[in-house]
Short mmCIF file of C-alpha atoms in Angstrom, two decimals:
data_model
loop_
_atom_site.label_atom_id
_atom_site.label_comp_id
_atom_site.label_asym_id
_atom_site.label_seq_id
_atom_site.Cartn_x
_atom_site.Cartn_y
_atom_site.Cartn_z
CA MET A 12 61.34 -24.60 -17.40
CA TYR A 13 63.67 -26.61 -15.21
CA VAL A 14 64.53 -30.25 -15.71
CA ALA A 15 66.12 -32.34 -13.00
CA VAL A 16 69.43 -33.63 -14.19
CA LYS A 17 71.92 -35.94 -12.58
CA GLY A 18 75.67 -35.73 -12.73
CA GLY A 19 78.19 -33.09 -11.94
CA GLU A 20 78.64 -34.08 -8.28
CA ARG A 21 82.36 -34.53 -8.61
CA ALA A 22 82.71 -31.28 -10.54
CA ILE A 23 80.76 -29.46 -7.81
CA ASP A 24 82.84 -30.97 -4.99
CA ASN A 25 86.04 -30.06 -6.76
CA ALA A 26 84.74 -26.56 -7.47
CA HIS A 27 84.07 -26.10 -3.75
CA ALA A 28 87.55 -27.35 -2.89
CA PHE A 29 89.01 -24.96 -5.47
CA LEU A 30 86.96 -22.12 -3.94
CA ALA A 31 88.26 -22.97 -0.46
CA GLU A 32 91.84 -22.91 -1.72
CA GLU A 33 91.36 -19.60 -3.54
CA ARG A 34 89.68 -18.14 -0.45
CA ARG A 35 92.73 -18.97 1.62
CA GLY A 36 95.07 -17.63 -1.04
CA ASP A 37 98.83 -17.95 -0.75
CA PRO A 38 99.47 -20.09 2.36
CA ALA A 39 102.78 -18.28 2.83
CA ILE A 40 100.73 -15.23 3.87
CA PRO A 41 99.16 -15.35 7.37
CA GLU A 42 95.46 -16.18 7.45
CA LEU A 43 93.00 -13.41 8.40
CA THR A 44 91.21 -13.92 11.70
CA VAL A 45 87.56 -13.06 12.23
CA ALA A 46 88.60 -10.70 15.03
CA GLN A 47 90.91 -8.85 12.63
CA ILE A 48 88.10 -8.38 10.12
CA ARG A 49 85.73 -7.22 12.84
CA ALA A 50 88.21 -4.70 14.20
CA GLN A 51 89.93 -3.46 11.05
CA MET A 52 87.26 -3.83 8.36
CA ALA A 53 84.61 -2.39 10.66
CA LEU A 54 82.74 -0.41 8.03
CA ALA A 55 82.39 -3.48 5.81
CA VAL A 56 81.12 -5.35 8.88
CA ASN A 57 78.64 -2.53 9.49
CA ARG A 58 77.31 -2.68 5.96
CA VAL A 59 76.84 -6.44 6.18
CA MET A 60 74.95 -6.06 9.47
CA ALA A 61 72.76 -3.25 8.11
CA GLU A 62 71.78 -4.97 4.88
CA GLY A 63 71.82 -8.44 6.39
CA SER A 64 69.42 -6.90 8.91
CA LEU A 65 71.09 -8.68 11.82
CA TYR A 66 73.32 -6.93 14.34
CA ASP A 67 76.15 -9.31 15.19
CA PRO A 68 79.66 -8.04 14.35
CA ASP A 69 81.37 -11.42 14.84
CA LEU A 70 78.95 -13.16 12.53
CA ALA A 71 79.20 -10.42 9.90
CA ALA A 72 83.02 -10.61 10.04
CA LEU A 73 82.89 -14.39 9.60
CA ALA A 74 80.51 -13.98 6.65
CA ILE A 75 82.96 -11.53 5.03
CA LYS A 76 85.77 -14.05 5.46
CA GLN A 77 83.66 -16.84 4.00
CA SER A 78 82.56 -14.69 1.06
CA ARG A 79 86.12 -13.60 0.25
CA GLY A 80 85.07 -9.98 0.78
CA ASP A 81 82.03 -10.11 -1.53
CA LEU A 82 79.73 -8.08 0.71
CA ILE A 83 76.48 -9.01 -1.03
CA GLU A 84 77.41 -12.68 -0.71
CA ALA A 85 78.15 -12.02 2.99
CA ILE A 86 74.77 -10.30 3.39
CA PHE A 87 73.16 -13.35 1.78
CA LEU A 88 74.86 -15.62 4.35
CA ILE A 89 73.61 -13.41 7.20
CA ARG A 90 70.06 -13.36 5.84
CA ALA A 91 70.08 -17.15 5.52
CA TYR A 92 71.41 -17.59 9.06
CA ARG A 93 68.82 -15.15 10.40
CA THR A 94 65.98 -17.34 9.19
CA THR A 95 67.19 -20.16 11.47
CA LEU A 96 66.84 -18.06 14.64
CA PRO A 97 63.73 -18.12 16.79
CA ARG A 98 62.33 -14.64 17.46
CA LEU A 99 62.72 -13.99 21.18
CA GLY A 100 60.85 -10.70 21.17
CA CYS A 101 60.85 -7.11 19.98
CA SER A 102 62.82 -4.38 21.73
CA ARG A 103 61.45 -1.15 23.06
CA PRO A 104 62.11 1.54 20.44
CA ILE A 105 65.71 2.67 20.89
CA ASP A 106 66.10 6.20 22.22
CA THR A 107 68.57 7.93 19.91
CA GLY A 108 68.19 11.08 22.02
CA ARG A 109 70.21 9.28 24.72
CA MET A 110 72.88 8.14 22.29
CA ALA A 111 76.51 8.10 23.44
CA ALA A 112 77.50 10.02 20.32
CA VAL A 113 80.99 9.84 18.84
CA ARG A 114 80.00 12.05 15.92
CA ARG A 115 77.30 14.70 15.61
CA VAL A 116 77.15 17.40 12.99
CA SER A 117 74.49 19.78 11.78
CA ALA A 118 74.42 21.59 8.46
CA THR A 119 71.65 23.93 9.60
CA TYR A 120 73.13 25.49 12.75
CA LYS A 121 76.77 26.40 13.23
CA ASP A 122 76.63 27.04 16.95
CA LEU A 123 74.32 24.59 18.61
CA PRO A 124 74.14 23.07 22.07
CA GLY A 125 76.55 20.15 22.19
CA GLY A 126 78.50 21.57 19.25
CA GLN A 127 79.75 20.13 16.00
CA VAL A 128 81.52 16.91 16.91
CA LEU A 129 83.45 15.43 13.99
CA GLY A 130 84.28 12.01 15.41
CA PRO A 131 86.18 9.33 13.44
CA THR A 132 85.35 10.68 9.99
CA PHE A 133 86.91 10.51 6.51
CA ASP A 134 85.73 14.11 5.96
CA TYR A 135 88.62 16.58 5.73
CA THR A 136 91.08 13.80 4.91
CA HIS A 137 92.88 14.44 1.64
CA ARG A 138 91.77 11.21 -0.03
CA LEU A 139 95.36 10.55 -0.96
CA ILE A 140 96.61 7.00 -0.58
CA ASP A 141 98.49 6.79 2.68
CA PHE A 142 101.54 4.68 1.94
CA ALA A 143 102.46 4.71 5.61
CA LEU A 144 99.61 2.22 6.15
CA ALA A 145 101.45 -0.27 3.95
CA ALA A 146 103.97 -0.59 6.77
CA GLU A 147 102.89 -2.59 9.78
CA GLY A 148 102.99 -1.59 13.41
CA THR A 149 101.39 1.83 13.13
CA ALA A 150 99.44 2.57 16.30
CA ALA A 151 97.63 5.88 16.31
CA GLN A 152 96.33 7.44 19.49
CA ALA A 153 93.37 9.77 19.67
CA PRO A 154 93.69 12.78 21.95
CA LEU A 155 91.35 12.95 24.95
CA ALA A 156 89.44 16.08 25.93
CA SER A 157 89.42 16.89 29.61
CA ALA A 158 85.63 16.47 29.79
CA PRO A 159 83.58 13.75 28.07
CA LEU A 160 80.91 14.57 25.50
CA GLY A 161 77.53 14.37 27.21
CA PRO A 162 74.12 13.72 25.63
CA VAL A 163 73.45 16.18 22.81
CA PRO A 164 69.96 17.63 22.17
CA ARG A 165 68.11 16.83 18.97
CA VAL A 166 68.37 19.56 16.33
CA THR A 167 64.82 19.10 15.03
CA GLY A 168 63.74 19.73 18.63
CA PHE A 169 64.80 23.39 18.26
CA LEU A 170 62.54 23.83 15.23
CA ASP A 171 59.80 21.77 16.85
CA ARG A 172 59.60 24.13 19.82
CA GLU A 173 58.90 27.03 17.46
CA GLY A 174 56.36 24.98 15.51
CA LEU A 175 58.45 25.46 12.37
CA ILE A 176 58.72 21.76 11.58
CA GLU A 177 56.01 19.19 11.15
CA ASP A 178 55.01 17.31 14.25
CA GLU A 179 56.29 13.76 14.74
CA PRO A 180 53.76 12.39 17.20
CA ALA A 181 54.97 9.48 19.32
CA SER A 182 52.86 6.35 19.37
CA GLU A 183 53.17 2.79 20.55
CA ALA A 184 51.52 1.26 17.48
CA THR A 185 52.96 -2.13 16.50
CA PRO A 186 54.70 -1.66 13.14
CA ARG A 187 54.22 -4.16 10.34
CA ASP A 188 57.22 -6.38 9.73
CA LEU A 189 58.28 -7.27 6.20
CA THR A 190 60.22 -10.29 7.47
CA ARG A 191 56.97 -11.78 8.77
CA GLU A 192 54.43 -10.91 6.09
CA PRO A 193 54.83 -10.14 2.42
CA MET A 194 55.13 -6.45 1.69
CA GLU A 195 51.85 -5.00 0.49
CA LEU A 196 51.68 -1.76 -1.41
CA PRO A 197 51.00 0.98 -0.67
CA ALA A 198 53.32 0.52 2.31
CA ASP A 199 53.01 2.84 5.30
CA ARG A 200 56.03 4.84 6.42
CA ALA A 201 57.11 2.32 9.09
CA LEU A 202 57.28 -0.46 6.52
CA ARG A 203 59.07 1.79 4.03
CA LEU A 204 61.71 2.69 6.63
CA GLN A 205 62.29 -1.00 7.37
CA ALA A 206 62.75 -1.73 3.67
CA LEU A 207 65.08 1.26 3.20
CA THR A 208 67.32 0.57 6.18
CA ARG A 209 68.06 -2.96 4.94
CA GLY A 210 68.11 -1.92 1.28
CA ASP A 211 71.20 -1.90 -0.91
CA GLU A 212 73.43 1.06 -0.13
CA GLY A 213 74.28 1.69 -3.77
CA PHE A 214 70.66 1.65 -4.86
CA ILE A 215 69.47 3.93 -2.05
CA LEU A 216 72.42 6.27 -2.71
CA SER A 217 71.61 6.50 -6.42
CA LEU A 218 67.95 7.21 -5.75
CA ALA A 219 68.86 9.92 -3.25
CA TYR A 220 71.32 11.39 -5.76
CA SER A 221 68.67 11.36 -8.49
CA SER A 222 66.36 13.37 -6.22
CA GLN A 223 69.13 15.92 -5.63
CA ARG A 224 69.68 16.26 -9.37
CA GLY A 225 66.02 17.12 -9.92
CA TYR A 226 64.11 13.86 -10.28
CA GLY A 227 61.62 14.49 -7.46
CA ARG A 228 63.62 17.09 -5.60
CA THR A 229 62.96 17.78 -1.93
CA HIS A 230 65.47 20.53 -0.99
CA PRO A 231 67.05 18.72 1.95
CA PHE A 232 69.39 20.10 4.61
CA VAL A 233 71.07 17.69 6.98
CA GLY A 234 69.54 18.98 10.19
CA GLU A 235 71.54 16.48 12.14
CA LEU A 236 73.72 13.47 11.62
CA ARG A 237 74.75 11.47 14.65
CA ILE A 238 76.62 8.22 15.19
CA GLY A 239 76.99 6.41 18.47
CA GLU A 240 75.92 3.70 20.83
CA VAL A 241 72.39 3.25 22.10
CA ALA A 242 71.06 0.79 24.64
CA VAL A 243 68.62 -1.91 23.56
CA GLU A 244 65.91 -2.65 26.10
CA LEU A 245 63.69 -5.70 26.03
CA ASP A 246 60.59 -6.30 28.12
CA ILE A 247 60.98 -9.69 29.80
CA PRO A 248 57.46 -11.07 30.31
CA GLU A 249 58.59 -13.54 32.99
CA LEU A 250 59.95 -10.68 35.06
CA GLY A 251 57.48 -7.92 34.32
CA PHE A 252 60.16 -5.31 33.63
CA ALA A 253 62.53 -4.23 30.90
CA VAL A 254 66.23 -5.10 30.87
CA GLU A 255 69.09 -3.69 28.82
CA ILE A 256 70.22 -6.68 26.82
CA GLY A 257 73.04 -4.89 25.06
CA ALA A 258 74.06 -1.86 23.08
CA ILE A 259 74.32 -1.21 19.36
CA THR A 260 75.97 1.46 17.27
CA VAL A 261 73.64 3.24 14.86
CA THR A 262 73.78 6.17 12.47
CA GLU A 263 70.86 8.57 12.44
CA CYS A 264 70.20 11.31 9.92
CA GLU A 265 67.39 13.83 10.07
CA THR A 266 66.85 16.07 7.11
CA VAL A 267 64.93 19.30 7.23
CA ASN A 268 63.14 20.02 3.97
CA GLN A 269 61.55 23.09 2.47
CA PHE A 270 57.79 22.86 2.32
CA THR A 271 55.54 25.63 1.13
CA GLY A 272 52.43 24.24 2.76
CA SER A 273 49.30 22.69 1.36
CA ARG A 274 45.54 23.10 1.72
CA THR A 275 45.68 21.48 5.14
CA GLN A 276 49.12 22.45 6.40
CA PRO A 277 50.84 25.80 7.00
CA PRO A 278 54.24 26.51 5.46
CA GLN A 279 56.79 24.69 7.59
CA PHE A 280 59.73 22.39 7.33
CA THR A 281 59.18 18.69 6.83
CA ARG A 282 61.29 15.71 7.82
CA GLY A 283 63.16 12.89 6.18
CA TYR A 284 64.57 10.17 8.42
CA GLY A 285 67.40 7.71 8.18
CA LEU A 286 68.45 5.19 10.83
CA VAL A 287 70.90 2.41 10.03
CA PHE A 288 72.87 -0.19 12.02
CA GLY A 289 76.55 0.66 12.52
CA GLN A 290 78.61 3.60 11.34
CA THR A 291 76.94 3.90 7.96
CA GLU A 292 76.75 7.57 7.21
CA ARG A 293 76.32 7.56 3.44
CA LYS A 294 73.47 5.09 3.76
CA ALA A 295 71.69 6.98 6.55
CA ILE A 296 71.80 10.29 4.63
CA SER A 297 70.59 8.54 1.46
CA MET A 298 67.80 6.84 3.39
CA SER A 299 66.54 10.13 4.80
CA LEU A 300 66.36 11.69 1.33
CA VAL A 301 64.51 8.73 -0.12
CA ASP A 302 62.16 8.58 2.89
CA ARG A 303 61.27 12.24 2.37
CA ALA A 304 60.76 11.85 -1.39
CA LEU A 305 58.40 8.90 -0.82
CA ARG A 306 56.23 11.07 1.45
CA TRP A 307 54.96 13.25 -1.44
CA ASP A 308 51.45 11.80 -1.24
CA GLU A 309 50.86 12.31 2.50
CA LEU A 310 52.24 15.87 2.24
CA GLY A 311 50.02 16.72 -0.73
CA GLU A 312 52.91 17.30 -3.13
CA ASP A 313 52.91 16.65 -6.86
CA ASN A 314 53.95 13.31 -8.21
CA THR A 315 56.42 14.31 -10.90
CA GLY A 316 56.79 10.70 -11.99
CA ALA A 317 60.36 10.56 -10.65
CA PRO A 318 61.62 7.06 -9.80
CA VAL A 319 62.35 8.07 -6.19
CA GLN A 320 58.66 8.97 -5.69
CA ASP A 321 57.47 5.59 -6.93
CA GLN A 322 57.06 3.32 -3.89
CA GLU A 323 56.74 0.21 -5.94
CA PHE A 324 59.88 0.97 -7.91
CA VAL A 325 61.86 1.86 -4.78
CA LEU A 326 60.65 -0.80 -2.36
CA MET A 327 60.52 -3.71 -4.78
CA HIS A 328 64.05 -3.13 -6.05
CA ALA A 329 65.92 -2.04 -2.91
CA ASP A 330 66.75 -5.50 -1.60
CA ASN A 331 70.06 -6.71 -3.01
CA ILE A 332 69.45 -10.31 -1.99
CA GLN A 333 66.17 -10.52 -3.88
CA ALA A 334 67.81 -8.74 -6.80
CA THR A 335 70.85 -11.02 -6.77
CA GLY A 336 68.70 -14.14 -6.56
CA PHE A 337 66.64 -13.21 -9.57
CA LEU A 338 69.54 -11.82 -11.54
CA GLU A 339 71.93 -14.69 -10.95
CA HIS A 340 69.41 -17.43 -11.54
CA ILE A 341 69.72 -16.76 -15.27
CA LYS A 342 73.20 -18.27 -15.24
CA LEU A 343 71.77 -21.60 -14.07
CA PRO A 344 70.86 -24.22 -16.67
CA HIS A 345 68.06 -23.10 -18.97
CA TYR A 346 68.86 -25.75 -21.59
CA VAL A 347 65.25 -26.65 -22.32
CA ASP A 348 64.01 -23.05 -22.49
CA PHE A 349 66.82 -22.22 -24.82
CA GLN A 350 66.24 -25.32 -26.98
CA SER A 351 62.63 -24.28 -27.50
CA GLU A 352 63.64 -20.73 -28.45
CA LEU A 353 66.29 -22.11 -30.80
CA GLU A 354 63.65 -24.25 -32.47
CA LEU A 355 61.34 -21.26 -32.77
CA VAL A 356 63.96 -18.97 -34.31
CA ARG A 357 64.98 -21.68 -36.78
CA ARG A 358 61.35 -22.24 -37.74
CA LEU A 359 60.69 -18.51 -38.20
CA ARG A 360 63.83 -18.09 -40.30
CA ALA A 361 62.91 -21.09 -42.41
CA GLY A 362 59.42 -19.62 -42.91
CA GLN A 363 60.86 -16.22 -43.89
CA GLN A 364 63.33 -17.70 -46.31
CA GLY A 365 60.55 -19.86 -47.79
CA ALA A 366 58.38 -16.76 -48.33
CA ALA A 367 61.29 -14.85 -49.91
CA GLU A 368 61.90 -17.55 -52.49
CA MET B 30 80.31 2.50 50.62
CA THR B 31 78.68 -0.39 48.78
CA GLN B 32 76.87 0.43 45.56
CA ILE B 33 73.32 -0.84 45.25
CA PHE B 34 72.20 -2.31 41.94
CA GLU B 35 68.49 -2.85 41.37
CA ARG B 36 67.77 -6.10 39.55
CA PRO B 37 67.21 -4.55 36.07
CA ALA B 38 70.46 -2.57 36.38
CA ALA B 39 72.39 -5.64 37.52
CA MET B 40 70.98 -7.75 34.69
CA GLY B 41 71.94 -5.02 32.22
CA LEU B 42 75.51 -4.91 33.52
CA LEU B 43 75.83 -8.69 33.29
CA ALA B 44 74.40 -8.65 29.76
CA ARG B 45 76.74 -5.91 28.57
CA ALA B 46 79.82 -7.42 30.24
CA GLU B 47 82.60 -8.75 28.06
CA PRO B 48 82.12 -12.56 28.34
CA LEU B 49 85.77 -13.30 29.08
CA ARG B 50 85.90 -10.60 31.74
CA LEU B 51 82.76 -11.94 33.40
CA ALA B 52 84.23 -15.45 33.37
CA ALA B 53 87.43 -14.12 34.95
CA LEU B 54 85.51 -12.33 37.70
CA PHE B 55 83.24 -15.27 38.41
CA PRO B 56 84.83 -18.49 37.09
CA ASP B 57 83.09 -21.28 39.01
CA LEU B 58 79.34 -21.78 38.77
CA PRO B 59 77.55 -23.30 41.79
CA ALA B 60 75.14 -26.23 41.40
CA HIS B 61 72.12 -25.25 39.29
CA THR B 62 69.42 -26.69 37.06
CA ARG B 63 68.87 -25.33 33.57
CA LEU B 64 65.17 -24.55 33.17
CA ARG B 65 65.49 -23.04 29.70
CA GLY B 66 68.36 -22.76 27.27
CA PRO B 67 70.88 -21.33 26.89
CA GLU B 68 69.17 -20.71 23.60
CA ILE B 69 70.26 -18.45 20.72
CA GLY B 70 67.63 -16.35 18.99
CA ALA B 71 66.94 -12.91 17.58
CA VAL B 72 65.27 -9.81 18.93
CA MET B 73 63.74 -7.32 16.52
CA VAL B 74 65.16 -3.90 17.35
CA ARG B 75 62.79 -1.01 16.82
CA GLY B 76 63.44 2.63 16.12
CA ARG B 77 61.11 5.61 15.90
CA GLN B 78 60.24 7.65 12.80
CA GLY B 79 62.05 10.95 13.11
CA GLY B 80 63.67 9.63 16.29
CA THR B 81 60.60 10.42 18.39
CA GLY B 82 57.55 9.26 16.40
CA ALA B 83 55.81 5.98 15.67
CA PRO B 84 57.91 2.78 15.94
CA PHE B 85 59.34 0.89 12.97
CA ASN B 86 61.38 -2.29 12.68
CA LEU B 87 65.06 -1.45 12.28
CA GLY B 88 66.46 -4.98 12.12
CA GLU B 89 67.25 -7.88 14.38
CA MET B 90 70.12 -8.59 16.75
CA THR B 91 71.34 -11.93 18.05
CA VAL B 92 70.45 -12.63 21.66
CA THR B 93 71.03 -15.64 23.90
CA ARG B 94 68.67 -16.34 26.77
CA CYS B 95 68.89 -18.69 29.70
CA THR B 96 66.91 -19.49 32.85
CA VAL B 97 68.33 -21.49 35.75
CA ARG B 98 67.31 -22.56 39.25
CA LEU B 99 69.79 -22.85 42.11
CA ALA B 100 69.73 -25.82 44.45
CA GLU B 101 68.44 -23.52 47.22
CA GLY B 102 65.52 -22.27 45.10
CA PRO B 103 66.02 -18.87 43.42
CA VAL B 104 65.44 -18.65 39.67
CA GLY B 105 67.75 -16.53 37.54
CA HIS B 106 67.18 -15.11 34.03
CA ALA B 107 69.47 -13.68 31.41
CA HIS B 108 69.03 -12.20 27.96
CA VAL B 109 72.42 -11.23 26.56
CA GLN B 110 73.42 -9.77 23.22
CA GLY B 111 75.28 -12.13 20.91
CA ARG B 112 75.59 -15.89 20.63
CA ASN B 113 77.73 -16.76 23.63
CA THR B 114 75.83 -19.48 25.52
CA GLU B 115 78.34 -19.56 28.37
CA HIS B 116 77.86 -15.83 28.88
CA ALA B 117 74.06 -16.24 29.10
CA LEU B 118 74.38 -19.16 31.51
CA ARG B 119 76.84 -17.32 33.78
CA ALA B 120 74.65 -14.18 33.75
CA ALA B 121 71.55 -16.24 34.66
CA VAL B 122 73.34 -17.99 37.54
CA LEU B 123 74.58 -14.64 38.84
CA ASP B 124 71.07 -13.18 38.57
CA ALA B 125 69.85 -16.04 40.77
CA LEU B 126 72.73 -15.69 43.24
CA LEU B 127 72.03 -11.96 43.56
CA GLN B 128 68.70 -12.96 45.11
CA THR B 129 70.48 -14.90 47.87
CA ASP B 130 72.58 -13.85 50.85
CA ARG B 131 75.63 -13.83 48.56
CA ALA B 132 74.29 -10.67 46.91
CA ALA B 133 76.38 -8.17 48.86
CA ALA B 134 79.64 -10.07 48.24
CA LEU B 135 78.89 -10.48 44.52
CA THR B 136 77.95 -6.84 44.19
CA ARG B 137 81.42 -5.97 45.43
CA SER B 138 83.38 -8.63 43.56
CA VAL B 139 81.50 -8.56 40.23
CA LEU B 140 78.92 -5.81 39.69
CA ALA B 141 80.88 -2.88 41.11
CA LEU B 142 83.94 -3.80 39.04
CA LEU B 143 81.90 -4.25 35.85
CA ALA B 144 80.20 -0.90 36.41
CA ALA B 145 83.48 0.90 37.06
CA GLU B 146 85.14 -0.63 34.00
CA GLU B 147 82.17 0.22 31.81
CA THR B 148 82.20 3.82 33.03
CA THR B 149 85.93 4.11 32.31
CA ARG B 150 85.49 2.66 28.81
CA ARG B 151 82.55 4.91 27.97
CA GLU B 152 84.21 7.99 29.37
CA ALA B 153 87.36 7.41 27.33
CA ARG B 154 85.31 7.20 24.15
CA ALA B 155 83.26 10.26 25.06
CA ARG B 156 86.46 12.21 25.76
CA LYS B 157 87.87 11.23 22.36
CA ALA B 158 84.64 12.44 20.76
CA ALA B 159 84.74 15.69 22.74
CA ALA B 160 88.29 16.29 21.48
CA THR B 161 86.88 16.47 17.92
CA ARG B 162 84.40 19.23 18.74
CA VAL B 163 84.88 22.23 16.48
CA GLU B 164 85.80 25.49 18.18
CA PHE B 165 84.73 28.16 15.72
CA PHE B 166 86.45 31.51 15.61
CA THR B 167 85.52 34.44 13.44
CA MET B 168 88.12 36.39 11.50
CA VAL B 169 87.96 40.09 12.27
CA ARG B 170 87.12 41.89 9.05
CA GLY B 171 88.50 45.27 8.03
CA GLU B 172 85.33 47.28 8.54
CA ASP B 173 84.86 45.89 12.07
CA ALA B 174 88.38 46.63 13.21
#
């Protein structure tokens, strides 16, 4: 129960002023600019865009500044801002096959057309603190190959041509949108992918990890992981044609999973899919594992009762803004609820002591 | 030789242009009437399941749109990524001007430069990526020697 109470305005104003001062920190140290955050904290910006479900690096960088680096708070700010925007339309589905990739690796084929392209990765770094970065003025320069990397073919395409992997038939069906209508369960795969791509990275990672450790295992290989820029095309009704309105960086992960076949399907490989805004590799791999695990029903697999196979458990708990809202509301005044419980406990204790005497 | 840009290609170039660069290439806007916007909104970006299958909603992106009419009649549209209203307005005015007899001059002074700069930028990135391609070599083992 909530009771409207008055008072506390001055305390709240002063708390906000205190917050602003703490956010700025020591004024002897130069203030961070939004452009600096966007350029140098790019992976934090990417996470805020992915889970805020709004691609706008400047806005995400500003939200990180405002939230003092609390990324879930920043995501909350982005989600709130998003609700103020009119929807101008829906893009044509992006074509990740035409991605200008900066990274593309496959764990299933060593030698593949286009090759293994490492890109700007933390892999193979020693994970030792680099004290040289504590000094300012370090400008690294990446070497240039003589020829640019062209479009790289899709790895699952190789298996598809041999019929060794399940078909992924194209369609132009309009997907349901969980930002427009409440999510109803069971959710189809399109709705699940939308919920997963904006879900909390830590939660999706833990679910994926649980499936690897045996809770609903799906034997995944990373068929392909690619990161790069794709064009976004929008049909403009006034003009009667589509225009490229911009370009976004995305991370795509396709897993190839062992599948022994079912009554209706021959033994073949099956697919798990991850697609996330920005350079967000851990999230995209996690998403593809969770996507695959959630497909047990349509593939005729057993439900082992693992959390990762339970749509309701996964989809209803993946959103860190919903989770934060419900979790943090318990710190708000519950004076009356607590008073009633206090009364109850006192009464019960009095009754017990009375009976004991 | 003058490059030809069809209208969708030209609109794409204007949308993807860096706003400050576009303003530097085309600083002064001629007389125009704003028919709509510039207005900031969101476009839902879609992906495909498995990269090639049925569409799903990936998330939104900010987009600013604008429609203008020039004094001499042509109407110009722009939808540009981000929240820069000046960018959308400038792109819409240019879209309208590209339908007038100034098209050839603007193609040379704006579009061709934007296209060349974009190609240079993309190629540099693609060459950096290509430099990280793994060249495998196999160690010769004793029994094969």
